[in-house]
């Protein structure tokens, strides 16, 4: 199993001290997370895309380029690129540029996003999101695979003999499909035989397993081998301590602060408390052994090969502590169990 660290660059006051990072400090904080992730052996680092407070991640290509300049090996993920609202020509150009500047370390996760505030900003309705995503993705694939593209669709002006520059550095950039709530995403991924990344953040395991199972079924329908499926999975927020009780005590203020934000309410999570999420949901709170056990439990159901975590919302020193503890105490337990 490979491990990734993701950030949506949420920048809210600390729930205990009320201290806020400046926007400049938050950008540096995310770069420092990526540097530490590379140092501790994570496979990838991801930056999401949001277009409204408290998030500062409206331009992930630029943030990942800054990270690329300071790292050398870690893979760079977009988590997710909200392709349903973006011009595929601009996306093809920006991310091919990032691919060059990173030496071919880009991996893109596309999706329609889960924050409806971006639709009026970019001129489409929420009802159009899936049709828009499918059309724009088909064009993006064509622009990266072909030259002299002639194309006509609904969501941007026609193209006549267009070759975007630069061409991607990699012979083929791996594109993942973000999967959170709808079979539209798993269907699109299966159609092209491409990997999915399950959100696995706000709901019980069966909701996400149903989508992953659908993906594998549709892979077979489209003539792809479901045994070759590549699946990634997110998780609830991370907090490691020496015991469950200590972890819950220390993480509770962060949990309550996040779940009272407008962004969290959009996800309609059914969990009634942190304890409910600990017992029945994906939150990774507890001792290293408990967290490894939960990840392996989910892996048995999902069959995923990539696991992401996030330390968004924690105070900077705690972020660093959590990343180090996960790398040094949790990752070895999972790798040891997987090797048996």
mmCIF file of C-alpha atoms in Angstrom:
data_model
loop_
_atom_site.group_PDB
_atom_site.id
_atom_site.type_symbol
_atom_site.label_atom_id
_atom_site.label_comp_id
_atom_site.label_asym_id
_atom_site.label_seq_id
_atom_site.Cartn_x
_atom_site.Cartn_y
_atom_site.Cartn_z
ATOM 1 C CA UNK A 1 0.000 0.000 0.000
ATOM 2 C CA UNK A 2 1.194 3.492 -0.875
ATOM 3 C CA UNK A 3 0.475 6.471 1.394
ATOM 4 C CA UNK A 4 -0.406 10.043 0.435
ATOM 5 C CA UNK A 5 -0.871 13.284 2.352
ATOM 6 C CA UNK A 6 -3.587 15.658 1.093
ATOM 7 C CA UNK A 7 -4.593 19.217 1.953
ATOM 8 C CA UNK A 8 -7.560 21.383 1.024
ATOM 9 C CA UNK A 9 -5.747 24.377 2.554
ATOM 10 C CA UNK A 10 -8.520 25.201 4.977
ATOM 11 C CA UNK A 11 -7.465 28.263 6.969
ATOM 12 C CA UNK A 12 -9.621 28.751 10.045
ATOM 13 C CA UNK A 13 -8.880 30.019 13.558
ATOM 14 C CA UNK A 14 -7.511 27.438 15.963
ATOM 15 C CA UNK A 15 -10.511 26.110 17.958
ATOM 16 C CA UNK A 16 -8.731 26.499 21.311
ATOM 17 C CA UNK A 17 -6.503 29.559 20.924
ATOM 18 C CA UNK A 18 -8.360 31.462 18.201
ATOM 19 C CA UNK A 19 -5.033 32.070 16.443
ATOM 20 C CA UNK A 20 -5.174 32.286 12.646
ATOM 21 C CA UNK A 21 -2.376 31.925 10.148
ATOM 22 C CA UNK A 22 -2.062 34.702 7.620
ATOM 23 C CA UNK A 23 -2.677 33.613 4.047
ATOM 24 C CA UNK A 24 1.063 33.796 3.402
ATOM 25 C CA UNK A 25 1.759 31.633 6.459
ATOM 26 C CA UNK A 26 -0.803 29.058 5.314
ATOM 27 C CA UNK A 27 0.816 28.708 1.895
ATOM 28 C CA UNK A 28 4.170 28.110 3.588
ATOM 29 C CA UNK A 29 2.521 25.667 5.982
ATOM 30 C CA UNK A 30 1.274 23.534 3.088
ATOM 31 C CA UNK A 31 4.684 23.581 1.381
ATOM 32 C CA UNK A 32 6.266 22.474 4.658
ATOM 33 C CA UNK A 33 3.773 19.609 4.922
ATOM 34 C CA UNK A 34 4.834 18.429 1.473
ATOM 35 C CA UNK A 35 8.533 18.654 2.337
ATOM 36 C CA UNK A 36 7.985 16.592 5.478
ATOM 37 C CA UNK A 37 5.865 14.066 3.589
ATOM 38 C CA UNK A 38 8.676 13.529 1.111
ATOM 39 C CA UNK A 39 11.233 13.227 3.907
ATOM 40 C CA UNK A 40 9.119 10.598 5.696
ATOM 41 C CA UNK A 41 8.588 8.429 2.622
ATOM 42 C CA UNK A 42 5.049 9.257 1.510
ATOM 43 C CA UNK A 43 4.273 8.332 -2.096
ATOM 44 C CA UNK A 44 2.401 11.535 -2.894
ATOM 45 C CA UNK A 45 1.196 14.938 -1.745
ATOM 46 C CA UNK A 46 -2.090 16.406 -2.927
ATOM 47 C CA UNK A 47 -3.690 19.849 -3.030
ATOM 48 C CA UNK A 48 -7.436 20.139 -3.520
ATOM 49 C CA UNK A 49 -9.427 22.812 -5.306
ATOM 50 C CA UNK A 50 -12.019 25.025 -3.626
ATOM 51 C CA UNK A 51 -13.402 28.440 -4.546
ATOM 52 C CA UNK A 52 -14.549 30.014 -1.310
ATOM 53 C CA UNK A 53 -13.634 30.475 2.360
ATOM 54 C CA UNK A 54 -12.149 29.038 4.490
ATOM 55 C CA UNK A 55 -10.134 27.387 1.692
ATOM 56 C CA UNK A 56 -7.127 28.960 -0.044
ATOM 57 C CA UNK A 57 -6.802 26.218 -2.673
ATOM 58 C CA UNK A 58 -8.311 27.993 -5.679
ATOM 59 C CA UNK A 59 -5.117 27.494 -7.741
ATOM 60 C CA UNK A 60 -3.707 24.029 -7.019
ATOM 61 C CA UNK A 61 -1.527 23.997 -10.154
ATOM 62 C CA UNK A 62 0.409 26.989 -8.818
ATOM 63 C CA UNK A 63 0.734 25.583 -5.286
ATOM 64 C CA UNK A 64 1.909 22.221 -6.624
ATOM 65 C CA UNK A 65 4.437 23.988 -8.839
ATOM 66 C CA UNK A 66 5.899 25.699 -5.771
ATOM 67 C CA UNK A 67 6.075 22.302 -4.068
ATOM 68 C CA UNK A 68 7.664 20.752 -7.165
ATOM 69 C CA UNK A 69 10.468 23.316 -6.987
ATOM 70 C CA UNK A 70 11.367 22.264 -3.432
ATOM 71 C CA UNK A 71 10.958 18.486 -3.729
ATOM 72 C CA UNK A 72 12.491 15.844 -5.954
ATOM 73 C CA UNK A 73 10.659 12.526 -5.654
ATOM 74 C CA UNK A 74 7.177 12.788 -4.161
ATOM 75 C CA UNK A 75 4.281 12.429 -6.610
ATOM 76 C CA UNK A 76 2.060 15.516 -6.945
ATOM 77 C CA UNK A 77 -1.715 15.052 -6.917
ATOM 78 C CA UNK A 78 -4.671 17.343 -7.604
ATOM 79 C CA UNK A 79 -7.333 16.416 -5.069
ATOM 80 C CA UNK A 80 -9.511 17.144 -6.958
ATOM 81 C CA UNK A 81 -9.295 19.256 -10.094
ATOM 82 C CA UNK A 82 -12.880 20.523 -10.419
ATOM 83 C CA UNK A 83 -13.031 19.859 -14.144
ATOM 84 C CA UNK A 84 -16.794 20.392 -14.343
ATOM 85 C CA UNK A 85 -16.197 24.177 -14.183
ATOM 86 C CA UNK A 86 -12.844 24.551 -15.948
ATOM 87 C CA UNK A 87 -11.771 25.118 -19.544
ATOM 88 C CA UNK A 88 -10.044 21.900 -20.704
ATOM 89 C CA UNK A 89 -7.655 23.893 -22.903
ATOM 90 C CA UNK A 90 -6.451 25.895 -19.908
ATOM 91 C CA UNK A 91 -6.257 22.722 -17.788
ATOM 92 C CA UNK A 92 -4.252 20.922 -20.486
ATOM 93 C CA UNK A 93 -1.782 23.798 -20.686
ATOM 94 C CA UNK A 94 -1.418 24.476 -16.953
ATOM 95 C CA UNK A 95 -0.983 20.892 -15.868
ATOM 96 C CA UNK A 96 1.308 19.907 -18.738
ATOM 97 C CA UNK A 97 3.480 22.821 -17.608
ATOM 98 C CA UNK A 98 3.416 21.499 -14.023
ATOM 99 C CA UNK A 99 4.284 18.044 -15.333
ATOM 100 C CA UNK A 100 7.424 19.473 -16.967
ATOM 101 C CA UNK A 101 8.434 21.589 -13.983
ATOM 102 C CA UNK A 102 8.077 18.600 -11.652
ATOM 103 C CA UNK A 103 10.024 16.258 -13.916
ATOM 104 C CA UNK A 104 6.962 14.124 -14.640
ATOM 105 C CA UNK A 105 5.534 13.729 -11.130
ATOM 106 C CA UNK A 106 1.943 14.845 -11.776
ATOM 107 C CA UNK A 107 -1.064 12.642 -11.075
ATOM 108 C CA UNK A 108 -4.452 14.291 -11.626
ATOM 109 C CA UNK A 109 -7.665 13.454 -9.791
ATOM 110 C CA UNK A 110 -10.681 14.953 -11.552
ATOM 111 C CA UNK A 111 -14.208 15.461 -10.264
ATOM 112 C CA UNK A 112 -17.173 17.766 -10.145
ATOM 113 C CA UNK A 113 -16.363 18.993 -6.632
ATOM 114 C CA UNK A 114 -18.662 18.965 -3.613
ATOM 115 C CA UNK A 115 -18.990 22.694 -2.952
ATOM 116 C CA UNK A 116 -21.859 24.209 -4.977
ATOM 117 C CA UNK A 117 -20.508 27.743 -4.497
ATOM 118 C CA UNK A 118 -18.240 27.302 -7.532
ATOM 119 C CA UNK A 119 -21.033 26.856 -10.084
ATOM 120 C CA UNK A 120 -22.251 30.476 -10.296
ATOM 121 C CA UNK A 121 -18.624 31.661 -10.330
ATOM 122 C CA UNK A 122 -17.944 29.736 -13.538
ATOM 123 C CA UNK A 123 -21.281 29.996 -15.288
ATOM 124 C CA UNK A 124 -22.876 26.577 -15.101
ATOM 125 C CA UNK A 125 -25.763 25.261 -13.024
ATOM 126 C CA UNK A 126 -25.478 22.481 -10.479
ATOM 127 C CA UNK A 127 -27.868 20.416 -12.601
ATOM 128 C CA UNK A 128 -25.332 20.460 -15.455
ATOM 129 C CA UNK A 129 -22.377 19.295 -13.401
ATOM 130 C CA UNK A 130 -22.193 15.681 -14.596
ATOM 131 C CA UNK A 131 -22.778 16.419 -18.275
ATOM 132 C CA UNK A 132 -20.242 19.225 -18.030
ATOM 133 C CA UNK A 133 -17.657 16.980 -16.355
ATOM 134 C CA UNK A 134 -18.039 14.210 -18.952
ATOM 135 C CA UNK A 135 -17.762 16.557 -21.921
ATOM 136 C CA UNK A 136 -14.817 18.501 -20.562
ATOM 137 C CA UNK A 137 -12.979 15.325 -19.622
ATOM 138 C CA UNK A 138 -13.372 13.788 -23.061
ATOM 139 C CA UNK A 139 -11.872 16.960 -24.528
ATOM 140 C CA UNK A 140 -8.989 17.037 -22.019
ATOM 141 C CA UNK A 141 -8.092 13.432 -22.864
ATOM 142 C CA UNK A 142 -8.146 14.252 -26.557
ATOM 143 C CA UNK A 143 -5.979 17.358 -26.124
ATOM 144 C CA UNK A 144 -3.315 15.390 -24.241
ATOM 145 C CA UNK A 145 -3.346 12.366 -26.534
ATOM 146 C CA UNK A 146 -3.703 14.032 -29.939
ATOM 147 C CA UNK A 147 -2.488 16.989 -31.955
ATOM 148 C CA UNK A 148 -4.499 19.152 -34.366
ATOM 149 C CA UNK A 149 -7.717 18.590 -32.435
ATOM 150 C CA UNK A 150 -10.975 19.697 -34.016
ATOM 151 C CA UNK A 151 -13.856 19.613 -31.583
ATOM 152 C CA UNK A 152 -17.319 21.013 -30.900
ATOM 153 C CA UNK A 153 -19.366 20.829 -27.700
ATOM 154 C CA UNK A 154 -21.672 22.686 -25.344
ATOM 155 C CA UNK A 155 -19.417 24.051 -22.627
ATOM 156 C CA UNK A 156 -16.723 25.942 -24.531
ATOM 157 C CA UNK A 157 -16.232 27.412 -28.041
ATOM 158 C CA UNK A 158 -15.319 24.998 -30.862
ATOM 159 C CA UNK A 159 -11.711 24.107 -31.640
ATOM 160 C CA UNK A 160 -10.197 23.857 -35.093
ATOM 161 C CA UNK A 161 -6.864 22.077 -35.543
ATOM 162 C CA UNK A 162 -5.604 22.923 -32.038
ATOM 163 C CA UNK A 163 -2.444 21.477 -30.493
ATOM 164 C CA UNK A 164 -1.962 22.561 -26.896
ATOM 165 C CA UNK A 165 1.528 23.427 -25.710
ATOM 166 C CA UNK A 166 3.474 22.244 -23.894
ATOM 167 C CA UNK A 167 2.794 18.576 -24.429
ATOM 168 C CA UNK A 168 2.866 16.595 -21.149
ATOM 169 C CA UNK A 169 6.316 15.510 -20.021
ATOM 170 C CA UNK A 170 5.127 12.018 -19.114
ATOM 171 C CA UNK A 171 4.112 9.760 -21.978
ATOM 172 C CA UNK A 172 0.794 9.378 -20.173
ATOM 173 C CA UNK A 173 -0.298 11.333 -17.100
ATOM 174 C CA UNK A 174 -2.268 9.072 -14.788
ATOM 175 C CA UNK A 175 -5.761 10.472 -14.321
ATOM 176 C CA UNK A 176 -7.875 9.335 -11.372
ATOM 177 C CA UNK A 177 -11.604 9.927 -10.934
ATOM 178 C CA UNK A 178 -12.697 11.276 -7.574
ATOM 179 C CA UNK A 179 -15.575 9.209 -6.185
ATOM 180 C CA UNK A 180 -17.683 10.494 -3.327
ATOM 181 C CA UNK A 181 -21.416 10.267 -3.841
ATOM 182 C CA UNK A 182 -22.510 9.263 -7.325
ATOM 183 C CA UNK A 183 -22.141 6.438 -9.831
ATOM 184 C CA UNK A 184 -21.579 9.066 -12.543
ATOM 185 C CA UNK A 185 -17.918 9.249 -11.491
ATOM 186 C CA UNK A 186 -17.392 5.507 -11.266
ATOM 187 C CA UNK A 187 -19.100 5.068 -14.636
ATOM 188 C CA UNK A 188 -16.819 7.621 -16.296
ATOM 189 C CA UNK A 189 -13.720 6.011 -14.791
ATOM 190 C CA UNK A 190 -14.805 2.524 -15.835
ATOM 191 C CA UNK A 191 -15.550 3.658 -19.385
ATOM 192 C CA UNK A 192 -11.908 4.627 -19.884
ATOM 193 C CA UNK A 193 -10.413 1.934 -17.635
ATOM 194 C CA UNK A 194 -8.923 4.551 -15.321
ATOM 195 C CA UNK A 195 -8.431 4.479 -11.525
ATOM 196 C CA UNK A 196 -10.763 5.908 -8.899
ATOM 197 C CA UNK A 197 -10.056 7.629 -5.608
ATOM 198 C CA UNK A 198 -12.827 7.141 -3.067
ATOM 199 C CA UNK A 199 -13.452 10.094 -0.774
ATOM 200 C CA UNK A 200 -14.288 7.798 2.180
ATOM 201 C CA UNK A 201 -14.543 10.773 4.488
ATOM 202 C CA UNK A 202 -18.037 11.572 5.734
ATOM 203 C CA UNK A 203 -20.121 8.375 5.592
ATOM 204 C CA UNK A 204 -20.057 4.729 6.719
ATOM 205 C CA UNK A 205 -18.091 2.116 4.813
ATOM 206 C CA UNK A 206 -21.044 0.579 2.864
ATOM 207 C CA UNK A 207 -21.771 3.822 0.983
ATOM 208 C CA UNK A 208 -18.281 3.922 -0.503
ATOM 209 C CA UNK A 209 -18.020 0.155 -0.993
ATOM 210 C CA UNK A 210 -21.155 0.260 -3.140
ATOM 211 C CA UNK A 211 -19.510 2.797 -5.473
ATOM 212 C CA UNK A 212 -16.234 0.853 -5.624
ATOM 213 C CA UNK A 213 -18.109 -2.383 -6.380
ATOM 214 C CA UNK A 214 -20.054 -0.575 -9.112
ATOM 215 C CA UNK A 215 -16.775 0.633 -10.596
ATOM 216 C CA UNK A 216 -15.402 -2.896 -10.827
ATOM 217 C CA UNK A 217 -18.633 -4.194 -12.351
ATOM 218 C CA UNK A 218 -18.621 -1.485 -14.999
ATOM 219 C CA UNK A 219 -14.947 -2.059 -15.770
ATOM 220 C CA UNK A 220 -15.915 -5.579 -16.838
ATOM 221 C CA UNK A 221 -18.848 -4.205 -18.856
ATOM 222 C CA UNK A 222 -16.503 -1.947 -20.822
ATOM 223 C CA UNK A 223 -14.061 -4.778 -21.479
ATOM 224 C CA UNK A 224 -11.453 -3.968 -18.823
ATOM 225 C CA UNK A 225 -10.149 -6.500 -16.319
ATOM 226 C CA UNK A 226 -11.588 -5.640 -12.885
ATOM 227 C CA UNK A 227 -8.736 -7.566 -11.272
ATOM 228 C CA UNK A 228 -6.439 -4.828 -12.576
ATOM 229 C CA UNK A 229 -8.519 -2.054 -11.002
ATOM 230 C CA UNK A 230 -6.529 0.665 -9.244
ATOM 231 C CA UNK A 231 -8.371 2.143 -6.255
ATOM 232 C CA UNK A 232 -7.358 4.789 -3.749
ATOM 233 C CA UNK A 233 -9.211 5.762 -0.587
ATOM 234 C CA UNK A 234 -9.268 8.735 1.688
ATOM 235 C CA UNK A 235 -10.096 8.683 5.384
ATOM 236 C CA UNK A 236 -11.531 10.792 8.108
ATOM 237 C CA UNK A 237 -9.169 13.167 9.837
ATOM 238 C CA UNK A 238 -6.087 11.812 11.572
ATOM 239 C CA UNK A 239 -5.156 12.068 15.231
ATOM 240 C CA UNK A 240 -2.718 9.601 16.809
ATOM 241 C CA UNK A 241 -2.117 9.321 20.542
ATOM 242 C CA UNK A 242 -0.963 6.575 22.887
ATOM 243 C CA UNK A 243 -4.550 5.519 23.595
ATOM 244 C CA UNK A 244 -8.043 5.901 22.148
ATOM 245 C CA UNK A 245 -9.112 7.987 25.133
ATOM 246 C CA UNK A 246 -6.228 10.437 24.799
ATOM 247 C CA UNK A 247 -6.723 10.754 21.037
ATOM 248 C CA UNK A 248 -10.439 11.478 21.344
ATOM 249 C CA UNK A 249 -9.841 14.014 24.111
ATOM 250 C CA UNK A 250 -7.219 15.914 22.113
ATOM 251 C CA UNK A 251 -8.984 15.722 18.761
ATOM 252 C CA UNK A 252 -12.515 16.602 19.928
ATOM 253 C CA UNK A 253 -12.146 20.426 19.659
ATOM 254 C CA UNK A 254 -10.897 20.091 16.077
ATOM 255 C CA UNK A 255 -13.688 17.684 15.175
ATOM 256 C CA UNK A 256 -16.403 19.966 16.530
ATOM 257 C CA UNK A 257 -14.921 23.056 14.893
ATOM 258 C CA UNK A 258 -14.812 21.451 11.463
ATOM 259 C CA UNK A 259 -18.235 19.818 11.636
ATOM 260 C CA UNK A 260 -19.875 23.150 12.411
ATOM 261 C CA UNK A 261 -18.529 24.804 9.257
ATOM 262 C CA UNK A 262 -20.763 25.415 6.244
ATOM 263 C CA UNK A 263 -18.405 23.283 4.142
ATOM 264 C CA UNK A 264 -18.869 20.250 6.403
ATOM 265 C CA UNK A 265 -22.658 20.642 6.545
ATOM 266 C CA UNK A 266 -22.831 20.247 2.768
ATOM 267 C CA UNK A 267 -21.641 16.651 3.144
ATOM 268 C CA UNK A 268 -24.579 15.647 5.365
ATOM 269 C CA UNK A 269 -22.548 13.223 7.444
ATOM 270 C CA UNK A 270 -24.819 10.899 9.475
ATOM 271 C CA UNK A 271 -22.470 10.507 12.450
ATOM 272 C CA UNK A 272 -23.858 11.935 15.665
ATOM 273 C CA UNK A 273 -20.578 12.310 17.532
ATOM 274 C CA UNK A 274 -16.850 11.712 17.347
ATOM 275 C CA UNK A 275 -17.379 8.432 19.222
ATOM 276 C CA UNK A 276 -19.973 7.372 16.628
ATOM 277 C CA UNK A 277 -17.500 8.164 13.861
ATOM 278 C CA UNK A 278 -14.746 6.281 15.704
ATOM 279 C CA UNK A 279 -16.909 3.153 15.939
ATOM 280 C CA UNK A 280 -18.748 3.311 12.615
ATOM 281 C CA UNK A 281 -16.935 5.740 10.343
ATOM 282 C CA UNK A 282 -13.615 6.436 8.660
ATOM 283 C CA UNK A 283 -12.065 8.862 11.151
ATOM 284 C CA UNK A 284 -8.505 7.784 12.048
ATOM 285 C CA UNK A 285 -8.375 8.660 15.721
ATOM 286 C CA UNK A 286 -6.736 6.401 18.277
ATOM 287 C CA UNK A 287 -3.524 4.554 18.986
ATOM 288 C CA UNK A 288 -1.195 3.592 16.127
ATOM 289 C CA UNK A 289 -2.416 0.012 16.392
ATOM 290 C CA UNK A 290 -6.088 1.035 16.225
ATOM 291 C CA UNK A 291 -5.497 3.256 13.197
ATOM 292 C CA UNK A 292 -3.566 0.555 11.347
ATOM 293 C CA UNK A 293 -6.322 -1.938 12.152
ATOM 294 C CA UNK A 294 -9.009 0.373 10.754
ATOM 295 C CA UNK A 295 -7.082 1.065 7.546
ATOM 296 C CA UNK A 296 -6.618 -2.677 7.018
ATOM 297 C CA UNK A 297 -10.307 -3.305 7.720
ATOM 298 C CA UNK A 298 -11.290 -0.821 5.033
ATOM 299 C CA UNK A 299 -8.664 -2.246 2.695
ATOM 300 C CA UNK A 300 -10.281 -5.666 2.974
ATOM 301 C CA UNK A 301 -13.583 -4.166 1.783
ATOM 302 C CA UNK A 302 -12.289 -1.719 -0.819
ATOM 303 C CA UNK A 303 -9.227 -3.538 -2.123
ATOM 304 C CA UNK A 304 -7.456 -0.208 -2.427
ATOM 305 C CA UNK A 305 -3.735 0.137 -3.050
ATOM 306 C CA UNK A 306 -3.389 3.837 -2.141
ATOM 307 C CA UNK A 307 -4.336 5.404 1.199
ATOM 308 C CA UNK A 308 -4.502 9.129 1.839
ATOM 309 C CA UNK A 309 -4.584 11.024 5.116
ATOM 310 C CA UNK A 310 -4.967 14.683 6.036
ATOM 311 C CA UNK A 311 -3.913 16.805 8.998
ATOM 312 C CA UNK A 312 -5.904 19.867 7.922
ATOM 313 C CA UNK A 313 -7.196 21.942 10.822
ATOM 314 C CA UNK A 314 -4.553 20.957 13.361
ATOM 315 C CA UNK A 315 -2.093 23.411 14.862
ATOM 316 C CA UNK A 316 1.222 23.402 12.966
ATOM 317 C CA UNK A 317 3.259 21.589 15.612
ATOM 318 C CA UNK A 318 0.551 18.933 15.865
ATOM 319 C CA UNK A 319 0.463 18.567 12.087
ATOM 320 C CA UNK A 320 4.161 17.775 12.093
ATOM 321 C CA UNK A 321 3.813 15.388 15.021
ATOM 322 C CA UNK A 322 0.930 13.543 13.365
ATOM 323 C CA UNK A 323 2.702 13.177 10.004
ATOM 324 C CA UNK A 324 5.824 11.812 11.710
ATOM 325 C CA UNK A 325 3.898 9.427 13.960
ATOM 326 C CA UNK A 326 1.874 8.109 11.043
ATOM 327 C CA UNK A 327 5.032 7.502 9.007
ATOM 328 C CA UNK A 328 7.029 5.964 11.843
ATOM 329 C CA UNK A 329 4.356 4.099 13.821
ATOM 330 C CA UNK A 330 1.359 3.360 11.563
ATOM 331 C CA UNK A 331 2.856 2.776 8.106
ATOM 332 C CA UNK A 332 5.268 0.067 9.332
ATOM 333 C CA UNK A 333 2.408 -1.803 11.048
ATOM 334 C CA UNK A 334 0.364 -1.840 7.845
ATOM 335 C CA UNK A 335 3.295 -2.865 5.687
ATOM 336 C CA UNK A 336 4.200 -5.634 8.128
ATOM 337 C CA UNK A 337 0.639 -6.978 8.128
ATOM 338 C CA UNK A 338 0.399 -6.788 4.344
ATOM 339 C CA UNK A 339 3.671 -8.739 4.047
ATOM 340 C CA UNK A 340 2.378 -11.674 6.145
#
